[in-house]
Coordinates of C-alpha atoms (C1' of nucleotides) in Angstrom, one line a residue:
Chain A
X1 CA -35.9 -3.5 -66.7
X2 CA -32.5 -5.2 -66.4
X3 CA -30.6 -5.1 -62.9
X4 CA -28.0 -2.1 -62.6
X5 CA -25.0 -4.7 -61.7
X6 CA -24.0 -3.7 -57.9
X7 CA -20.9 -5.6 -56.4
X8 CA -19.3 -4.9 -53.5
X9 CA -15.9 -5.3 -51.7
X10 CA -15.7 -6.9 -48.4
X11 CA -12.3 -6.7 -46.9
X12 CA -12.0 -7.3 -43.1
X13 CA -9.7 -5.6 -41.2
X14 CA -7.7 -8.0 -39.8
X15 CA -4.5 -6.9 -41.9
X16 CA -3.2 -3.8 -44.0
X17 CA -4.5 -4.2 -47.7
X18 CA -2.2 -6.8 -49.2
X19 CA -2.0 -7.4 -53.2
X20 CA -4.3 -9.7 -53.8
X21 CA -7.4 -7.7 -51.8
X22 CA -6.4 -5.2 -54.1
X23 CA -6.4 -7.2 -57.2
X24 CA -9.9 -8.2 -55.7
X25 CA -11.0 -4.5 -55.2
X26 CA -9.7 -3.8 -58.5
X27 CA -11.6 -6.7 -60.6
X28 CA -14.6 -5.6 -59.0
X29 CA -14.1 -2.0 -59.7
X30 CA -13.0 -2.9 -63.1
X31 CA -16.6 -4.7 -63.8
X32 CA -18.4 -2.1 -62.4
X33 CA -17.0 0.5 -64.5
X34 CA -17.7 -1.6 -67.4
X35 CA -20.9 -2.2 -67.5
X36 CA -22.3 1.1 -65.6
X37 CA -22.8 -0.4 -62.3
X38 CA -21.7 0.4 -58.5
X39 CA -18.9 -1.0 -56.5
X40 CA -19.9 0.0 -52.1
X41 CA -17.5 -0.8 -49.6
X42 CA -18.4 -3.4 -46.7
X43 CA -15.8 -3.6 -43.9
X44 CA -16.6 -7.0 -42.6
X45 CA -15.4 -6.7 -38.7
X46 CA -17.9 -9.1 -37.2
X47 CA -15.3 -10.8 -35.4
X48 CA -14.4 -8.5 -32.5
X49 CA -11.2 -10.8 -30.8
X50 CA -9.1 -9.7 -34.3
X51 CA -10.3 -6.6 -35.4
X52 CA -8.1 -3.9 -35.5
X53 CA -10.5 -0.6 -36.7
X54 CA -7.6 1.4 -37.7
X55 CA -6.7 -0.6 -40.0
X56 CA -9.8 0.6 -42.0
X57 CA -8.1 3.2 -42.4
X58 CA -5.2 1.9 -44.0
X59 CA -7.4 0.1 -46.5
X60 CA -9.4 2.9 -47.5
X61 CA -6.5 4.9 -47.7
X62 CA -4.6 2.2 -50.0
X63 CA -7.8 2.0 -52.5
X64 CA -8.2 5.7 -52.8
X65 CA -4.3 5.7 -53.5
X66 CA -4.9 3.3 -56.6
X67 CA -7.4 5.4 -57.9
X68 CA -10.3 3.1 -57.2
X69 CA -13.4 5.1 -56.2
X70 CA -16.0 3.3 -54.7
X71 CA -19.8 4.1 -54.2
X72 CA -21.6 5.9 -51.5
X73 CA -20.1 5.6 -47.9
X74 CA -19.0 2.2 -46.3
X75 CA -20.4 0.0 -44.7
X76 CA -19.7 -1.3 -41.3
X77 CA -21.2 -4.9 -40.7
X78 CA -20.9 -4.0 -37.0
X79 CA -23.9 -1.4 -37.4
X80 CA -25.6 -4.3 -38.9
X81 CA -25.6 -7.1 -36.0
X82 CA -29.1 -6.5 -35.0
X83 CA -30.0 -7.8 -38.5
X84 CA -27.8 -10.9 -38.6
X85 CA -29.1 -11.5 -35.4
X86 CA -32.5 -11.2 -36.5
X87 CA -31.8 -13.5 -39.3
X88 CA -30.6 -16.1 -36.8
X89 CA -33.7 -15.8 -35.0
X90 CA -35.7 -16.8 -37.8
X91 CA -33.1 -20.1 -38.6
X92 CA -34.1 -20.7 -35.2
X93 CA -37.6 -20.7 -34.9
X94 CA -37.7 -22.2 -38.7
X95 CA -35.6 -25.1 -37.4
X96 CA -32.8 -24.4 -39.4
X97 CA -30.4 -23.7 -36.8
X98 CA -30.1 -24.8 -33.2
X99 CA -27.8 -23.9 -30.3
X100 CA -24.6 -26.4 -29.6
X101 CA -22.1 -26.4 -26.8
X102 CA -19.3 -28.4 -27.7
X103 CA -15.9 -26.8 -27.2
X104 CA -14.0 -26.9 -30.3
X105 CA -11.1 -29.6 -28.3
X106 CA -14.4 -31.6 -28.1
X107 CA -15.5 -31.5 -31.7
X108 CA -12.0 -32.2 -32.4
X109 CA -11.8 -35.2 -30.1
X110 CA -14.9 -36.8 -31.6
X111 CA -13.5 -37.0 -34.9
X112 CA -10.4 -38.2 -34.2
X113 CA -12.4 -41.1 -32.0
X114 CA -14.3 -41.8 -34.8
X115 CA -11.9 -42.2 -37.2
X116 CA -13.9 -40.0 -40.2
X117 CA -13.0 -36.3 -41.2
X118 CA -12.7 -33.7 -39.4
X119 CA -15.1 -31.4 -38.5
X120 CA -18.3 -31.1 -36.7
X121 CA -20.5 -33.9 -36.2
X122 CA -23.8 -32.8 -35.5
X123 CA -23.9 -33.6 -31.8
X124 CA -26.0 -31.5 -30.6
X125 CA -29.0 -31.6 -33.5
X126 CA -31.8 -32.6 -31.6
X127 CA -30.7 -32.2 -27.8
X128 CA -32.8 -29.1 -27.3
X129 CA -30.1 -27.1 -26.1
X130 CA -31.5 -23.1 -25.5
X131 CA -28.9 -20.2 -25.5
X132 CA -26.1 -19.4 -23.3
X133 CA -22.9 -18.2 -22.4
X134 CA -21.5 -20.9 -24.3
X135 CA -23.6 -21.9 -26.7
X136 CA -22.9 -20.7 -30.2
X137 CA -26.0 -21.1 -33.1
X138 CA -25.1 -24.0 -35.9
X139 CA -26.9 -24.0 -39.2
X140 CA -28.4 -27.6 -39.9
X141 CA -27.4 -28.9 -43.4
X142 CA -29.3 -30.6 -45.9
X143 CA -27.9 -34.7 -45.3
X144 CA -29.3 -34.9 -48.9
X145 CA -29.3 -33.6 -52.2
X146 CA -26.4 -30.8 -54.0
X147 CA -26.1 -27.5 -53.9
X148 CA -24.9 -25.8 -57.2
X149 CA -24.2 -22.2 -58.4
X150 CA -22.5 -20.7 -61.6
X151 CA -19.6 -19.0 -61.9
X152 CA -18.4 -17.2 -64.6
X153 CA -14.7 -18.0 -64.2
X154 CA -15.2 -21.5 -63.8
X155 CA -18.4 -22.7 -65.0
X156 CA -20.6 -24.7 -63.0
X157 CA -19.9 -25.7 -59.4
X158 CA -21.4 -28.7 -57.5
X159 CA -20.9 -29.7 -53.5
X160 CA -23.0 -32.6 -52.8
X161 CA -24.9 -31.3 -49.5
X162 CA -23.8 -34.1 -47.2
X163 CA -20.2 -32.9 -47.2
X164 CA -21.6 -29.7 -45.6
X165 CA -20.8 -29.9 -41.9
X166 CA -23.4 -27.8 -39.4
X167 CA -21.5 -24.7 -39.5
X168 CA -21.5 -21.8 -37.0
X169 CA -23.9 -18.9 -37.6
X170 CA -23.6 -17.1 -34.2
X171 CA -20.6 -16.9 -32.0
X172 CA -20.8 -18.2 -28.2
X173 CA -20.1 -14.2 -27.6
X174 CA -23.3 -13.4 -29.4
X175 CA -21.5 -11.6 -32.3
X176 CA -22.5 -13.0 -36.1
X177 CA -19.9 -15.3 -38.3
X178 CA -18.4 -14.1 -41.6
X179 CA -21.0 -16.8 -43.3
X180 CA -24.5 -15.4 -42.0
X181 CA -23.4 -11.7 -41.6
X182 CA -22.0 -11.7 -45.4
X183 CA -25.0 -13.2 -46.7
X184 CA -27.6 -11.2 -45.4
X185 CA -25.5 -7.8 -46.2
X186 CA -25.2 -8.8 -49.7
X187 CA -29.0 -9.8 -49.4
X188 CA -29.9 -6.3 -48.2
X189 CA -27.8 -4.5 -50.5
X190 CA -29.6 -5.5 -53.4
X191 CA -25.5 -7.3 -54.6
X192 CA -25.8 -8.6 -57.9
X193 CA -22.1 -10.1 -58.6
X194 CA -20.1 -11.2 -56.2
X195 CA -16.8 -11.0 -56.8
X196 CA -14.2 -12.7 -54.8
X197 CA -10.9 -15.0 -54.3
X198 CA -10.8 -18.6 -55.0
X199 CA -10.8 -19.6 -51.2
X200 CA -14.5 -18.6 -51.1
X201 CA -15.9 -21.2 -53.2
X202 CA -16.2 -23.7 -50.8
X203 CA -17.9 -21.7 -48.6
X204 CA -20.5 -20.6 -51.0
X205 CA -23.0 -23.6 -50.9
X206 CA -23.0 -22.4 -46.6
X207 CA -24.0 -19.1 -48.3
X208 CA -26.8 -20.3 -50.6
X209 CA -28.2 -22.9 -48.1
X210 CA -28.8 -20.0 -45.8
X211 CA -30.3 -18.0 -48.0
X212 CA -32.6 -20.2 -48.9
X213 CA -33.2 -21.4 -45.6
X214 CA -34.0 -17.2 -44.9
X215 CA -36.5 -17.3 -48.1
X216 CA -34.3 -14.5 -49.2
X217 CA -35.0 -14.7 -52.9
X218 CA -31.3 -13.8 -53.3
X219 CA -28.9 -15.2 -56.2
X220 CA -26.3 -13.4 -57.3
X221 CA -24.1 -14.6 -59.9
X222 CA -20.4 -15.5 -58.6
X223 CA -16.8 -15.3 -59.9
X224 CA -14.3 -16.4 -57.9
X225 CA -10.8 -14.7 -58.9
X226 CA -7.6 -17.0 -59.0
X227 CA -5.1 -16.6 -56.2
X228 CA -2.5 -14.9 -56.1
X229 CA 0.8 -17.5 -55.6
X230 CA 4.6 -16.1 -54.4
X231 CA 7.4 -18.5 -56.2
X232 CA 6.5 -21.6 -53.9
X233 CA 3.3 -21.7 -55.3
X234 CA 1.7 -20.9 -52.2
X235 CA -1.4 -18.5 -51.7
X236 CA 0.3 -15.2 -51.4
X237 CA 0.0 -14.6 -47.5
X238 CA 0.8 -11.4 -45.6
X239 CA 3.0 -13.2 -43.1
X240 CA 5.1 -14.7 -45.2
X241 CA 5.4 -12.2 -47.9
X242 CA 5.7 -8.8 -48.1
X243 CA 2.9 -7.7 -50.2
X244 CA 1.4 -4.9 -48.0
X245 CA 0.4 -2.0 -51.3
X246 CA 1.9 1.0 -48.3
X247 CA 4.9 -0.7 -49.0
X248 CA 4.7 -0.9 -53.0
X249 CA 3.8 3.0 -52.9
X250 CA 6.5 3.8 -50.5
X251 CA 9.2 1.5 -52.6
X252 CA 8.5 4.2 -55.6
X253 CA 5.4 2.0 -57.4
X254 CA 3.3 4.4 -59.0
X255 CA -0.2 3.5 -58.6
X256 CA -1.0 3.0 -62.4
X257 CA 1.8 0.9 -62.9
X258 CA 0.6 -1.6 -59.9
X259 CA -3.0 -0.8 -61.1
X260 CA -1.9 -2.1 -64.3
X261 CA -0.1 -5.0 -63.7
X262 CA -2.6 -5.8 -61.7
X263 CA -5.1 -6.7 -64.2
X264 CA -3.2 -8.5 -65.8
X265 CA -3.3 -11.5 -63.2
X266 CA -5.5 -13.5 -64.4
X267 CA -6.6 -11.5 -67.7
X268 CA -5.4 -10.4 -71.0
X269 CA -6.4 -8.3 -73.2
X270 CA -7.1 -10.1 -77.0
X271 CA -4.6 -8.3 -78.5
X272 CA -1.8 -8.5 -76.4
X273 CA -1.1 -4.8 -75.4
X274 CA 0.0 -5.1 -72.3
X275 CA 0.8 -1.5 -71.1
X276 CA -2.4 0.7 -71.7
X277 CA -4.4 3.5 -69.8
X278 CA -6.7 2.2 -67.0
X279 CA -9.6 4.3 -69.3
X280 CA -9.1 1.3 -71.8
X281 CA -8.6 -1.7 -69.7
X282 CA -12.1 -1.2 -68.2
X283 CA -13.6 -0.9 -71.6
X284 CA -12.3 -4.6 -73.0
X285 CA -12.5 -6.0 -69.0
X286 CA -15.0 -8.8 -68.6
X287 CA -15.1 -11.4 -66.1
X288 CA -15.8 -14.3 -68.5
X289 CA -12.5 -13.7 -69.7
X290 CA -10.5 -14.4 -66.4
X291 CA -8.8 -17.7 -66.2
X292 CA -9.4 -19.5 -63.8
X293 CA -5.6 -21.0 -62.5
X294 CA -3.2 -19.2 -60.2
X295 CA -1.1 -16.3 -60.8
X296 CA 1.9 -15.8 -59.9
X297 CA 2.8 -11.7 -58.6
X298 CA 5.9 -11.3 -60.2
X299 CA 7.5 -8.3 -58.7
X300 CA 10.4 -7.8 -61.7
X301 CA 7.6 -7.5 -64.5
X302 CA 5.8 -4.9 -62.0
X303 CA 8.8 -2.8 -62.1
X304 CA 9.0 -3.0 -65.6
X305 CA 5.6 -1.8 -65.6
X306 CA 6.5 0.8 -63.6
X307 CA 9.6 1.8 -65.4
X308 CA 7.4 2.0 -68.5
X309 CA 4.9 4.3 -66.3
X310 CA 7.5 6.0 -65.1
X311 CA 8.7 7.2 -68.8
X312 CA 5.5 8.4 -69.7
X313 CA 5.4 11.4 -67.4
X314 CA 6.7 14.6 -68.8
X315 CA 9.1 16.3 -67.0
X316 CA 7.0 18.3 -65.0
X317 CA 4.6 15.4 -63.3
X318 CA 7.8 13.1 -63.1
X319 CA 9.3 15.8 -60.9
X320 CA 5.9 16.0 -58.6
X321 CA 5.6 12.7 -58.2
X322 CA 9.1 12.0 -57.3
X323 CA 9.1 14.8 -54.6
X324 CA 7.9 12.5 -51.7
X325 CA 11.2 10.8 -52.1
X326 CA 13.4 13.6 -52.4
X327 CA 13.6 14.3 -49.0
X328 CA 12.2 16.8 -46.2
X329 CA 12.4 20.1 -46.0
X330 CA 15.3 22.5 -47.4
X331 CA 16.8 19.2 -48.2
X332 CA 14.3 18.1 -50.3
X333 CA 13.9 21.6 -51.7
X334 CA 17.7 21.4 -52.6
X335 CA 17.3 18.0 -54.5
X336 CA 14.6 18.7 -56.5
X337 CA 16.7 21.9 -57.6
X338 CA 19.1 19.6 -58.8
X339 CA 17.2 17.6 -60.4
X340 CA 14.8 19.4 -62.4
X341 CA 17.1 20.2 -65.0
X342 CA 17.9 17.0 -65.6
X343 CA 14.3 15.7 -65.2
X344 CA 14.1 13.7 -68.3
X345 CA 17.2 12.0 -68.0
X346 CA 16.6 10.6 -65.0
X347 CA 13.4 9.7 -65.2
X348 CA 14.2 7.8 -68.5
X349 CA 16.9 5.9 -65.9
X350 CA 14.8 4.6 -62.7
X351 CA 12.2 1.9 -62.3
X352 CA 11.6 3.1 -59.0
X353 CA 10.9 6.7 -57.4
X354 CA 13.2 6.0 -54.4
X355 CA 15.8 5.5 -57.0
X356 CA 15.6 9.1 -57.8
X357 CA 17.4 10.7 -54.9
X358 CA 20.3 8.8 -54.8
X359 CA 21.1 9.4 -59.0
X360 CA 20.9 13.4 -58.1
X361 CA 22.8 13.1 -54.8
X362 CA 25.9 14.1 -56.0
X363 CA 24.9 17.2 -57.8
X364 CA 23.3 18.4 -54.1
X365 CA 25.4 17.0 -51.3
X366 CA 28.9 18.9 -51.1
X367 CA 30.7 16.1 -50.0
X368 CA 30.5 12.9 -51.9
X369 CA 31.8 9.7 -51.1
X370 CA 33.8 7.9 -54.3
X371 CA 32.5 3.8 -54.6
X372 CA 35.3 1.6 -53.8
X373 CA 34.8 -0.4 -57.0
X374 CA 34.1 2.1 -59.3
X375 CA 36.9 3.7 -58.2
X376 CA 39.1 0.6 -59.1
X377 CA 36.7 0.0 -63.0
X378 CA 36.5 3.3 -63.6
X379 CA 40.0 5.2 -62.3
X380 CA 42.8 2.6 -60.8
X381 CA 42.6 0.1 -63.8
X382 CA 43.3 3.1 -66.3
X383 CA 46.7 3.8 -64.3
X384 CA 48.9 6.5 -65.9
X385 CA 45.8 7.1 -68.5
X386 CA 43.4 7.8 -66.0
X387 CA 45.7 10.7 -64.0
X388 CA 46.2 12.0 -68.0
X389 CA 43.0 12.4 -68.6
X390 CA 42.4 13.9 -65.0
X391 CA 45.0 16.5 -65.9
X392 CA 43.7 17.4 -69.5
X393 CA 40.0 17.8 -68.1
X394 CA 41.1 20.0 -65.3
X395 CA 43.2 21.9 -68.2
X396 CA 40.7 22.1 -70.1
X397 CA 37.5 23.0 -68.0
X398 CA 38.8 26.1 -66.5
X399 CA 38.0 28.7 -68.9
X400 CA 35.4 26.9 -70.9
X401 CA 32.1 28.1 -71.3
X402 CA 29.7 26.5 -69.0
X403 CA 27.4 25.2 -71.3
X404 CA 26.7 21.5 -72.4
X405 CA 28.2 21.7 -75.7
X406 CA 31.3 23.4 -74.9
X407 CA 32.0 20.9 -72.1
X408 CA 31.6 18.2 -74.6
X409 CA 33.9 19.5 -76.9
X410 CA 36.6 19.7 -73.7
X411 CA 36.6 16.5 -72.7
X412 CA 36.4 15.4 -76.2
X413 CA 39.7 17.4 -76.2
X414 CA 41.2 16.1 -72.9
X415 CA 40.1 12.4 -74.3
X416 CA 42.3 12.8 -77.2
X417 CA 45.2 14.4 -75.5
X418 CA 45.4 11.9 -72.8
X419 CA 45.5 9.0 -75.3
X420 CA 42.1 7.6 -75.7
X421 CA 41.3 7.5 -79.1
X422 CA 40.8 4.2 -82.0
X423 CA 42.4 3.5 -84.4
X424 CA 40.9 6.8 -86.4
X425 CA 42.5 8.8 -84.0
X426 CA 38.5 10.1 -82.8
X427 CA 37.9 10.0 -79.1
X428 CA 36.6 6.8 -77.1
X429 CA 34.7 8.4 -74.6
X430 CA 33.2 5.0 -73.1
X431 CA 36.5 5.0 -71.5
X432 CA 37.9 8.7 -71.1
X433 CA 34.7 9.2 -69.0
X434 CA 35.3 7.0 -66.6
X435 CA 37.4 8.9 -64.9
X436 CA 35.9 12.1 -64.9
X437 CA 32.3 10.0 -64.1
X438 CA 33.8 8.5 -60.6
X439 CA 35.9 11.9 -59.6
X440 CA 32.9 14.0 -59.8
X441 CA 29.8 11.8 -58.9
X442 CA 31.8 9.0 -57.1
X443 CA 30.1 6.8 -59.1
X444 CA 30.8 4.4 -62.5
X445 CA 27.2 5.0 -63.6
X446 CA 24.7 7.7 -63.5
X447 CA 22.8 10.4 -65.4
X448 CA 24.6 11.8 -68.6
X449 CA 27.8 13.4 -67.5
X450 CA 28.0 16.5 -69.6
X451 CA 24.7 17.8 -68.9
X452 CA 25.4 16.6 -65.2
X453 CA 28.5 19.0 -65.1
X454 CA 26.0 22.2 -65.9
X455 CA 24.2 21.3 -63.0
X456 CA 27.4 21.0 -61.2
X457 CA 29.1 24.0 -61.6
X458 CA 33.0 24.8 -62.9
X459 CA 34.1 25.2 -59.1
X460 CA 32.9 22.3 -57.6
X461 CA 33.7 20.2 -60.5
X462 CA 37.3 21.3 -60.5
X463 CA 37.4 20.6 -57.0
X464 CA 36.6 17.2 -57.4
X465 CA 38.9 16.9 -60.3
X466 CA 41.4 18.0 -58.5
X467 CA 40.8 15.8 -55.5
X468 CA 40.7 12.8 -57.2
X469 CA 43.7 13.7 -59.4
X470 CA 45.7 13.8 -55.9
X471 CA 44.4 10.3 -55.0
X472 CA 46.4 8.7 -57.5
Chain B
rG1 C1' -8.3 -38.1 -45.2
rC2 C1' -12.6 -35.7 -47.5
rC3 C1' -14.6 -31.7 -50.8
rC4 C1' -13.8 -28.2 -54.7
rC5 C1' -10.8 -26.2 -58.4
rC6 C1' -6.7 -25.9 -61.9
rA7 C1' -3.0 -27.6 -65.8
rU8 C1' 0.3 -23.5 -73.0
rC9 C1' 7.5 -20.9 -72.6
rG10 C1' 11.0 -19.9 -65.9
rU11 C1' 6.7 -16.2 -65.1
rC12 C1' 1.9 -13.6 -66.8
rC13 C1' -1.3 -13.6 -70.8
rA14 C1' -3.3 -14.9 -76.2
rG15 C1' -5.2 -19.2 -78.5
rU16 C1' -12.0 -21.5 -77.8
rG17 C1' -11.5 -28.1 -83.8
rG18 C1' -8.3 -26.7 -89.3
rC19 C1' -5.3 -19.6 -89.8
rC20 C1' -0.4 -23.2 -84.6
rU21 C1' 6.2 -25.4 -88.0
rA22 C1' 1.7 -22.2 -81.0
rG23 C1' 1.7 -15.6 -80.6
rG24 C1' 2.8 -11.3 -77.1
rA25 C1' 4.9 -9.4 -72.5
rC26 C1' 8.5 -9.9 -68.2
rG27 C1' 13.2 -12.3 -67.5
rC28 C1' 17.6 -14.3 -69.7
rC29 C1' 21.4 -14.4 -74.0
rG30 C1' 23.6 -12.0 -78.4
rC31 C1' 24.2 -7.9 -81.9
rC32 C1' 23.3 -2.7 -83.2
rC33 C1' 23.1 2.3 -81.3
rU34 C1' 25.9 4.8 -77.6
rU35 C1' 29.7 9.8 -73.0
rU36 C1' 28.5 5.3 -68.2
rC37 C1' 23.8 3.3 -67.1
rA38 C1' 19.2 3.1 -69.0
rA39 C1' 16.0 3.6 -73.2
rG40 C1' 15.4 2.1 -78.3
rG41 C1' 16.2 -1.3 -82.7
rC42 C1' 17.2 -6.4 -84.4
rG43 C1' 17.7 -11.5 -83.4
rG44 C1' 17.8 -15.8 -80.1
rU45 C1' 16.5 -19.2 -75.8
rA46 C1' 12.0 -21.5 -74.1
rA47 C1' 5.7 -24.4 -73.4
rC48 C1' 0.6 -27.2 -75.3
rA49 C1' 2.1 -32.5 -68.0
rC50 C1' 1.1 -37.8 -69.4
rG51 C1' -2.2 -41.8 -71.3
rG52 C1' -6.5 -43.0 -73.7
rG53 C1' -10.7 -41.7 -76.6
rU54 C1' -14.2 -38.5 -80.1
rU55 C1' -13.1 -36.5 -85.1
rC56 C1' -11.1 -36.4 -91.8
rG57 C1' -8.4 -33.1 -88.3
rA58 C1' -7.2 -31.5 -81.3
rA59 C1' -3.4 -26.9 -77.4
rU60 C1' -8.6 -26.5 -78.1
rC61 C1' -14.1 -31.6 -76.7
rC62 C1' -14.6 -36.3 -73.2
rC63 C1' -12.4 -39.9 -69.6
rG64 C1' -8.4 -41.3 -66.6
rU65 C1' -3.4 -40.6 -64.4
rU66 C1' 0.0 -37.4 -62.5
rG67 C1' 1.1 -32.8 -60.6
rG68 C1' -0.3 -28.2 -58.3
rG69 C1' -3.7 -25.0 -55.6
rG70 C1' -7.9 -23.7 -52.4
rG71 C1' -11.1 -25.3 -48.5
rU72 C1' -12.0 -28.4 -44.4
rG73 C1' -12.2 -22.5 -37.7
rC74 C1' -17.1 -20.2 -32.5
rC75 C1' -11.0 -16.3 -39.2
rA76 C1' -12.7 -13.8 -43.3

RNA sequence: GCCCCCAUCGUCCAGUGGCCUAGGACGCCGCCCUUUCAAGGCGGUAACACGGGUUCGAAUCCCGUUGGGGGUGCCA
């Protein structure tokens, strides 16, 4: 009876969840859901100095937020420490670990003396040395021989044991290292792909050497993921770049938009549809089919992504998900009053949610600032034109019914009689609206303008006409 | 330095020996549509890193060079 497949995510929390442990959460998810297996959460905060526990919480958070459900409750490798050190009691006694004192400035001087890499020498293989308070537990390597795995992104992979330095199993403080604590958890929990970034795979002979060393009949089959690159080519780091997924969700990303483009690093569908319904990406996902090179996280494709996400809400959901950025309170209330009847237009308009508010503004606030330079391309460089029209609008929009159609039909009106009109004597309104655009929402651009005036109202409208008419 | 990995348009992906005068997407440019801006439609720009093999035939296989990335921690 074949192996349910059972992979797990590991983050540590060291750091909020960044892009590319997302990407990671999400490949793993993604193969899970595909073949009817289980993705469990591991939270790997063995090292006590730099954990911060409420970032857990940010993490969990942050996956739950992209919509990627994971199995059963997490686990804490902390609760686990008893078994990693029980492990490292049994490298011990086996003679496949022993306990070293050198200070890393020491290990560091030696190799510098000698000329050769860097990195441990094995100093302390066969001086006998028993535990202490500063003694941490090194794994001896094989000097011979290679150790080799398979990988479905990239094929076979060979390191030849000798390039293996005696790595640390257990701190000097007594707690377990990433590379014991990880193996034996993955061990226990029965992990049958492992699923990871790039900068694992030369750790992963460390992993299998212990393993074996433990008798732990335990191979699972490995893909490591490409990294993730920013423009410099450089593994995407949280430091440097800002690539915290909080700060995607509270820029306006919607999560199936980032979910999305997501997969898309380092996979592709066959036939190039690009923009599809997570339901279908995790029916044609398969690891075999990632490439192994880096990938660039290009934030202007995301937001087209999210643009196109954007779109495909109706009116209604479009409105609820925009709400969070509308504002608090009666302020909030009053925005999304203003905007719901014009819901589709400006969704159709914004790649981001936070771009929402600021399109609606004017139809809430009832002061409005006018933009210097629209002013100028929309109003001052019309001159005499731009007061006409001004004049023929405010004529003609106070006894009109207030109804999109009939406003149309005024300005249309005003358009003509104020002079702008081709060479047919029809109306240009990509001009004649200027104008009225800039005098009422203080903008050049924005939502539709004749279906923004219903919103609006005749009175404040006027007003605005009439203030901007005595600006010029 | 050493180890491992990678190499198709600016970017992401398709391409697994002939269907490739290399396809799609983002970006960029132009045109159309148009009440601004978007959206949409149409068109365009732009790549198989280089050199050797193997083969009737190579983007696809092999070797090398170059370039890039990852690792080299008592971080994960």
């Amino acid at each position: 009876m074949p192996t349910r497949p059972r992979v797990r995510f590991a983050p540590s929390p060291t750091g909020y969840l960044h892009v590319g442990g997302a990407r990671t959460v999400l490949f793993n998810w993604l193969f899970a859901r595909h073949t009817g297996g289980e993705m469990v959460l591991r939270i790997e905060d063995t090292d006590t100095e730099r954990n911060r526990p409420e970032l857990t919480d940010n993490i969990l958070e942050m996956i739950e937020w992209l919509g990627l459900r994971w199995d059963g409750e997490p686990v804490h490798q902390s609760d686990r420490i008893d078994r990693h050190r029980a492990a490292a009691d049994q490298l011990l006694a086996a003679r496949r670990a022993y306990w070293c004192d050198c200070t890393p400035e020491q290990v560091a001087a030696r190799a510098k003396e000698r000329g050769g890499p860097p990195g441990y020498d094995g100093y302390c293989r066969d001086r006998g040395l028993g535990p202490g308070p500063a003694t941490a537990l090194r794994f001896r390597t094989p000097d011979d021989g290679a150790t080799s795995f398979e990988d479905l992104v990239r094929g076979t992979v060979s390191f030849e044991n000798k390039v293996l330095e005696d790595f640390v199993l257990v701190r000097s403080n007594g707690t377990p290292t990433f590379l014991l604590a990880n193996l034996v958890d993955d061990a226990d929990m029965g992990i049958t792909h492992v699923v990871r970034g790039e900068e694992h795979v030369s750790g992963t002979p460390k992993y299998l050497l212990i393993g074996e060393a433990l008798g732990l009949h335990h191979r699972p089959t490995f893909a490591h993921l490409p990294v993730l690159v920013n423009e410099q080519r450089k593994k995407l780091s949280k430091r440097r770049d800002s690539v915290s997924v909080a700060a995607f969700r509270d820029e306006g990303y919607l999560p199936e938009a980032m979910v999305n483009y997501m997969a898309l690093l380092g996979w592709g569908p066959k036939d190039g549809v690009e923009i599809r319904p997570l339901g279908e990406i995790v029916e044609l996902f398969r690891l075999e089919d990632v490439t192994p090179s880096p990938a660039f996280f290009d934030v202007r494709k995301l937001q087209s992504f999210n643009a196109d996400h954007i779109r495909a809400l109706d009116a209604e959901a479009f409105v609820e998900r925009a709400r969070p950025f509308l504002g608090e309170g009666p302020r909030g209330e009053a925005t999304e009053a203003v905007l719901r009847p014009l819901a589709e237009l400006v969704r159709d308009r914004v790649r981001l949610l936070t771009e929402v508010e600021p399109m609606v503004a004017f139809l809430r606030d009832d002061e409005i600032t006018i933009d210097e330079t629209s002013w100028q391309k929309g109003v001052a460089k019309l001159a005499d034109r731009a007061a006409a029209m001004l004049d023929a609008v405010i004529a003609a929009l106070a006894d009109v019914a207030w109804e999109r159609d009939a406003i149309e039909e005024a300005l249309l009106g005003a358009a003509v009689t104020a002079g702008f009109t081709n060479a047919e004597g029809k109306p240009q309104m990509s001009k004649a609206q200027g104008p009225v655009r800039v005098a009422v929402t203080g903008r050049i651009v924005g939502p539709p303008l004749y279906e923004s005036l219903v919103v609006l109202g005749r009175e404040r409208t006027l007003d605005r006409l009439r203030d901007a008419r005595g600006l010029l």
